[in-house]
């Protein structure tokens, strides 16, 4: 048993009580973040905290702690749980109130929950690459918010899972948007392509790190959409997220990318990414 962050306190896991009328539970009315911890150190924590507050603002919710306080609480949580390499999951719901769709009136405080999980880096996927499948993007039009409402992503990921694939590559009318829980990049003639960060995708922190990596190795980046047809014609393709890092995609719906081999540009980006990881260890 370990410790959970509950509002502004760190308590024992079994002390947490989730109310049946928590709006996160009933409506998915809330937001979340997943932060990677490498050897006890939180990676890009400020970016994640900034995005959480930005998501909160977009759903007209105000988090009743400062960013500094939240940072401190998360750091304490990692230490108390003795987390080495893994993740922190944390979410904020709009709070507890008698069930009604509209925002609760009066002094209803958002509910914060955070916990950690040991989770090794996905070394085999990073090395060998994974399979993916195209799935229609049926999500709403505010995919830029990291909301607890994940049904569209859940259904897409399940479809991928049933097909033996690691990820669902989502598309709207054949334009690739992103993965169910990742951002999608293609490489053609040495140029890196990814969907622009608008309302149709979640702007991944890892996406930003990868764009920075590309610039550092003098690789041109074009934030323009590509189609499912173009995706299959890319020289290389990969997906990114906090836990997936830079995961090469070597096959989509049975069709090989780069003859089913991880390409050289992807390797270079992975190496550049590696230099940014706190005290990187291969475990
Ligand atoms: C969280 C998420 C990502 C990846 O974001 P990171 O900050 O890199 O972990 C991509 N797409 C969706 C839909 C997500 O929810």
Short mmCIF file of C-alpha atoms and ligand atoms in Angstrom, two decimals:
data_model
loop_
_atom_site.label_atom_id
_atom_site.label_comp_id
_atom_site.label_asym_id
_atom_site.label_seq_id
_atom_site.Cartn_x
_atom_site.Cartn_y
_atom_site.Cartn_z
CA UNK A 1 0.00 0.00 0.00
CA UNK A 2 1.16 3.48 -0.71
CA UNK A 3 0.04 7.08 -0.61
CA UNK A 4 -2.50 9.07 -2.59
CA UNK A 5 -2.76 12.79 -3.08
CA UNK A 6 -6.28 13.82 -2.07
CA UNK A 7 -7.00 17.52 -2.48
CA UNK A 8 -4.19 19.27 -0.63
CA UNK A 9 -3.20 16.28 1.51
CA UNK A 10 -1.20 13.12 1.04
CA UNK A 11 -3.03 10.26 2.74
CA UNK A 12 -2.79 6.47 2.88
CA UNK A 13 -4.36 4.82 -0.19
CA UNK A 14 -7.22 3.28 1.83
CA UNK A 15 -8.19 6.59 3.40
CA UNK A 16 -9.45 8.04 0.12
CA UNK A 17 -13.22 8.29 -0.28
CA UNK A 18 -14.74 9.04 -3.69
CA UNK A 19 -18.25 10.44 -3.44
CA UNK A 20 -20.96 8.84 -5.60
CA UNK A 21 -21.90 12.32 -6.78
CA UNK A 22 -18.42 13.37 -7.76
CA UNK A 23 -18.87 15.06 -11.16
CA UNK A 24 -15.76 13.35 -12.48
CA UNK A 25 -17.42 10.03 -11.79
CA UNK A 26 -20.86 10.96 -13.14
CA UNK A 27 -20.10 13.29 -16.06
CA UNK A 28 -16.39 12.92 -16.75
CA UNK A 29 -16.48 16.58 -15.74
CA UNK A 30 -12.81 17.13 -15.08
CA UNK A 31 -9.30 17.02 -16.45
CA UNK A 32 -6.14 15.01 -15.90
CA UNK A 33 -2.43 14.61 -16.56
CA UNK A 34 0.08 11.77 -16.70
CA UNK A 35 3.67 12.66 -15.80
CA UNK A 36 6.65 10.37 -16.37
CA UNK A 37 9.07 9.88 -13.52
CA UNK A 38 12.59 8.68 -14.39
CA UNK A 39 14.65 7.48 -11.47
CA UNK A 40 12.61 9.50 -9.01
CA UNK A 41 12.69 12.66 -11.11
CA UNK A 42 9.57 14.18 -12.68
CA UNK A 43 10.02 14.86 -16.42
CA UNK A 44 8.62 18.11 -17.94
CA UNK A 45 6.56 18.64 -14.80
CA UNK A 46 6.06 22.39 -15.31
CA UNK A 47 4.69 21.81 -18.81
CA UNK A 48 2.21 19.25 -17.44
CA UNK A 49 1.09 21.53 -14.62
CA UNK A 50 0.70 24.45 -17.05
CA UNK A 51 -1.41 22.25 -19.35
CA UNK A 52 -3.59 21.10 -16.43
CA UNK A 53 -4.35 24.73 -15.53
CA UNK A 54 -4.96 25.53 -19.22
CA UNK A 55 -7.39 22.58 -19.50
CA UNK A 56 -9.13 23.77 -16.31
CA UNK A 57 -9.59 27.25 -17.75
CA UNK A 58 -11.02 25.81 -20.98
CA UNK A 59 -13.74 24.00 -19.01
CA UNK A 60 -14.30 27.09 -16.82
CA UNK A 61 -13.00 25.43 -13.67
CA UNK A 62 -10.58 27.01 -11.25
CA UNK A 63 -8.10 24.85 -9.37
CA UNK A 64 -8.01 25.98 -5.73
CA UNK A 65 -4.21 25.68 -5.33
CA UNK A 66 -1.29 27.50 -6.86
CA UNK A 67 0.87 25.74 -9.46
CA UNK A 68 3.75 25.85 -6.97
CA UNK A 69 1.67 24.12 -4.29
CA UNK A 70 0.60 21.39 -6.74
CA UNK A 71 4.20 20.91 -7.86
CA UNK A 72 5.28 20.53 -4.24
CA UNK A 73 2.49 18.02 -3.47
CA UNK A 74 3.36 15.88 -6.51
CA UNK A 75 7.04 15.89 -5.59
CA UNK A 76 6.14 14.81 -2.06
CA UNK A 77 3.89 12.05 -3.42
CA UNK A 78 6.72 10.64 -5.54
CA UNK A 79 9.06 10.70 -2.57
CA UNK A 80 6.59 9.17 -0.09
CA UNK A 81 5.81 6.35 -2.53
CA UNK A 82 9.50 5.83 -3.22
CA UNK A 83 8.76 5.88 -6.96
CA UNK A 84 11.72 5.08 -9.19
CA UNK A 85 10.61 4.91 -12.82
CA UNK A 86 6.91 5.13 -13.52
CA UNK A 87 4.10 7.61 -13.73
CA UNK A 88 2.05 10.03 -11.67
CA UNK A 89 -1.61 10.13 -12.65
CA UNK A 90 -3.57 13.09 -11.34
CA UNK A 91 -6.99 14.44 -12.07
CA UNK A 92 -9.22 17.26 -10.95
CA UNK A 93 -12.99 16.93 -11.11
CA UNK A 94 -15.41 19.83 -10.77
CA UNK A 95 -16.37 18.50 -7.34
CA UNK A 96 -19.26 16.93 -5.48
CA UNK A 97 -22.85 18.18 -5.84
CA UNK A 98 -26.39 16.78 -6.33
CA UNK A 99 -26.53 15.45 -9.87
CA UNK A 100 -27.41 18.13 -12.43
CA UNK A 101 -25.62 18.87 -15.67
CA UNK A 102 -25.05 22.58 -15.12
CA UNK A 103 -22.22 23.74 -12.88
CA UNK A 104 -22.99 23.46 -9.15
CA UNK A 105 -23.84 26.68 -7.39
CA UNK A 106 -22.08 28.00 -4.34
CA UNK A 107 -18.80 26.98 -2.85
CA UNK A 108 -18.18 23.59 -4.47
CA UNK A 109 -14.48 22.75 -4.49
CA UNK A 110 -12.83 20.76 -7.27
CA UNK A 111 -11.57 17.33 -6.15
CA UNK A 112 -7.94 16.45 -6.81
CA UNK A 113 -6.71 12.85 -6.83
CA UNK A 114 -3.16 11.82 -7.63
CA UNK A 115 -1.28 8.54 -7.36
CA UNK A 116 1.86 6.88 -8.68
CA UNK A 117 2.58 3.61 -10.47
CA UNK A 118 5.87 1.89 -11.12
CA UNK A 119 6.14 1.49 -14.89
CA UNK A 120 9.33 0.65 -16.76
CA UNK A 121 10.22 2.32 -20.05
CA UNK A 122 8.79 0.40 -23.05
CA UNK A 123 12.22 -0.70 -24.26
CA UNK A 124 11.03 -3.47 -26.56
CA UNK A 125 8.53 -1.22 -28.38
CA UNK A 126 11.11 1.56 -28.67
CA UNK A 127 13.55 -0.90 -30.19
CA UNK A 128 11.34 -2.97 -32.51
CA UNK A 129 8.35 -0.75 -33.22
CA UNK A 130 4.65 -1.60 -33.05
CA UNK A 131 1.60 -2.25 -35.22
CA UNK A 132 -1.27 0.22 -35.56
CA UNK A 133 -4.69 0.36 -37.17
CA UNK A 134 -6.71 3.22 -38.65
CA UNK A 135 -9.88 4.04 -36.72
CA UNK A 136 -12.39 6.76 -37.49
CA UNK A 137 -12.05 9.70 -35.10
CA UNK A 138 -15.52 10.00 -33.56
CA UNK A 139 -14.49 12.27 -30.69
CA UNK A 140 -15.88 15.73 -29.98
CA UNK A 141 -14.45 19.00 -31.34
CA UNK A 142 -12.44 20.03 -28.26
CA UNK A 143 -9.73 17.39 -28.35
CA UNK A 144 -7.30 20.10 -27.17
CA UNK A 145 -8.65 19.64 -23.63
CA UNK A 146 -7.21 16.74 -21.63
CA UNK A 147 -10.62 15.79 -20.27
CA UNK A 148 -11.70 12.77 -18.23
CA UNK A 149 -14.25 12.06 -21.01
CA UNK A 150 -12.36 9.37 -22.87
CA UNK A 151 -15.07 7.18 -24.42
CA UNK A 152 -14.01 7.96 -27.99
CA UNK A 153 -10.43 7.02 -27.12
CA UNK A 154 -11.52 3.95 -25.12
CA UNK A 155 -13.55 2.55 -28.03
CA UNK A 156 -10.74 3.25 -30.51
CA UNK A 157 -8.08 1.66 -28.28
CA UNK A 158 -10.25 -1.42 -27.70
CA UNK A 159 -10.66 -1.84 -31.47
CA UNK A 160 -6.87 -1.61 -31.86
CA UNK A 161 -6.37 -4.06 -29.01
CA UNK A 162 -8.74 -6.58 -30.56
CA UNK A 163 -6.77 -6.36 -33.81
CA UNK A 164 -3.51 -7.03 -31.97
CA UNK A 165 -2.36 -3.43 -32.45
CA UNK A 166 -0.64 -1.11 -30.00
CA UNK A 167 -2.40 2.04 -31.12
CA UNK A 168 -5.42 3.31 -33.06
CA UNK A 169 -4.41 6.02 -35.53
CA UNK A 170 -7.46 8.26 -35.68
CA UNK A 171 -8.64 10.03 -38.81
CA UNK A 172 -11.41 12.45 -39.72
CA UNK A 173 -12.50 11.88 -43.32
CA UNK A 174 -9.09 10.27 -43.96
CA UNK A 175 -7.09 13.12 -42.42
CA UNK A 176 -4.91 11.68 -39.65
CA UNK A 177 -5.43 13.60 -36.40
CA UNK A 178 -3.61 11.70 -33.63
CA UNK A 179 -3.56 8.36 -31.80
CA UNK A 180 -6.12 7.34 -29.17
CA UNK A 181 -3.61 8.38 -26.49
CA UNK A 182 -0.63 9.53 -28.56
CA UNK A 183 0.38 12.08 -31.19
CA UNK A 184 1.29 10.81 -34.67
CA UNK A 185 4.34 11.86 -36.71
CA UNK A 186 5.38 10.93 -40.24
CA UNK A 187 8.73 11.42 -41.96
CA UNK A 188 9.03 11.90 -45.71
CA UNK A 189 12.28 12.91 -47.47
CA UNK A 190 13.82 13.95 -44.17
CA UNK A 191 10.94 16.25 -43.19
CA UNK A 192 8.93 15.65 -40.03
CA UNK A 193 5.15 16.00 -40.37
CA UNK A 194 2.49 16.16 -37.68
CA UNK A 195 -1.05 17.52 -37.32
CA UNK A 196 -1.12 21.19 -36.22
CA UNK A 197 -2.04 21.79 -32.58
CA UNK A 198 -5.63 22.94 -33.01
CA UNK A 199 -8.95 21.80 -31.52
CA UNK A 200 -8.72 18.39 -33.23
CA UNK A 201 -5.74 17.08 -31.26
CA UNK A 202 -4.29 17.10 -27.78
CA UNK A 203 -1.05 19.03 -27.88
CA UNK A 204 1.27 16.47 -26.31
CA UNK A 205 4.15 17.54 -24.12
CA UNK A 206 6.15 14.74 -25.76
CA UNK A 207 5.09 16.17 -29.15
CA UNK A 208 6.68 19.48 -28.15
CA UNK A 209 9.83 17.73 -26.92
CA UNK A 210 10.09 15.79 -30.21
CA UNK A 211 9.67 18.97 -32.27
CA UNK A 212 12.50 20.53 -30.21
CA UNK A 213 14.62 17.38 -30.78
CA UNK A 214 14.03 17.65 -34.55
CA UNK A 215 15.11 21.29 -34.58
CA UNK A 216 18.23 20.38 -32.60
CA UNK A 217 19.26 17.83 -35.22
CA UNK A 218 18.41 20.26 -38.07
CA UNK A 219 15.42 18.31 -39.24
CA UNK A 220 12.69 20.48 -40.80
CA UNK A 221 9.27 20.24 -39.10
CA UNK A 222 5.96 20.88 -40.85
CA UNK A 223 2.87 21.04 -38.67
CA UNK A 224 0.45 20.19 -41.45
CA UNK A 225 -2.06 17.34 -41.61
CA UNK A 226 -1.53 14.25 -43.76
CA UNK A 227 -4.01 11.66 -44.97
CA UNK A 228 -4.24 7.94 -44.16
CA UNK A 229 -3.06 7.32 -47.72
CA UNK A 230 -0.02 9.58 -47.18
CA UNK A 231 0.65 7.95 -43.80
CA UNK A 232 1.12 4.59 -45.55
CA UNK A 233 3.55 6.24 -48.00
CA UNK A 234 5.69 7.84 -45.29
CA UNK A 235 9.33 6.75 -45.07
CA UNK A 236 8.92 6.44 -41.31
CA UNK A 237 6.10 6.85 -38.82
CA UNK A 238 5.94 7.01 -35.03
CA UNK A 239 3.65 7.88 -32.14
CA UNK A 240 4.57 9.84 -29.03
CA UNK A 241 3.31 10.20 -25.48
CA UNK A 242 4.56 10.53 -21.93
CA UNK A 243 4.70 6.75 -21.51
CA UNK A 244 5.25 5.72 -25.17
CA UNK A 245 8.09 8.26 -25.69
CA UNK A 246 8.97 7.86 -29.41
CA UNK A 247 7.41 4.53 -30.41
CA UNK A 248 8.04 3.57 -34.06
CA UNK A 249 5.05 2.30 -36.05
CA UNK A 250 6.21 -0.31 -38.54
CA UNK A 251 2.87 -1.63 -39.78
CA UNK A 252 -0.63 -0.20 -40.24
CA UNK A 253 -3.52 -2.56 -41.02
CA UNK A 254 -1.09 -5.17 -42.32
CA UNK A 255 0.81 -2.73 -44.57
CA UNK A 256 4.46 -2.19 -43.77
CA UNK A 257 6.08 1.22 -43.30
CA UNK A 258 9.75 1.19 -44.39
CA UNK A 259 9.49 -2.57 -45.05
CA UNK A 260 8.64 -3.12 -41.40
CA UNK A 261 11.92 -1.69 -40.11
CA UNK A 262 12.55 1.22 -37.76
CA UNK A 263 14.04 4.06 -39.82
CA UNK A 264 17.17 6.13 -39.32
CA UNK A 265 15.45 9.45 -38.64
CA UNK A 266 13.35 7.86 -35.94
CA UNK A 267 16.51 6.46 -34.36
CA UNK A 268 18.15 9.89 -34.44
CA UNK A 269 15.13 11.48 -32.78
CA UNK A 270 15.06 8.73 -30.14
CA UNK A 271 18.75 9.37 -29.41
CA UNK A 272 18.16 13.11 -29.11
CA UNK A 273 15.19 12.46 -26.82
CA UNK A 274 17.37 10.20 -24.68
CA UNK A 275 19.73 13.10 -23.92
CA UNK A 276 16.83 14.96 -22.28
CA UNK A 277 15.72 12.20 -19.93
CA UNK A 278 16.84 12.75 -16.33
CA UNK A 279 19.71 10.36 -15.54
CA UNK A 280 18.51 7.99 -18.26
CA UNK A 281 18.76 4.32 -17.41
CA UNK A 282 17.71 1.43 -19.59
CA UNK A 283 15.40 -0.54 -17.36
C1 LIG B 1 -2.21 12.77 -23.28
C2 LIG B 1 -2.51 12.57 -24.74
C3 LIG B 1 -1.51 12.60 -25.72
C4 LIG B 1 -0.03 12.65 -25.38
O1 LIG B 1 0.34 13.75 -24.63
P1 LIG B 1 1.69 13.73 -23.78
O2 LIG B 1 1.65 15.03 -23.06
O3 LIG B 1 2.81 13.64 -24.75
O4 LIG B 1 1.62 12.53 -22.88
C5 LIG B 1 -1.88 12.55 -27.05
N1 LIG B 1 -3.17 12.42 -27.42
C6 LIG B 1 -4.17 12.36 -26.50
C7 LIG B 1 -5.56 12.23 -26.98
C8 LIG B 1 -3.86 12.43 -25.14
O5 LIG B 1 -4.86 12.34 -24.24
#
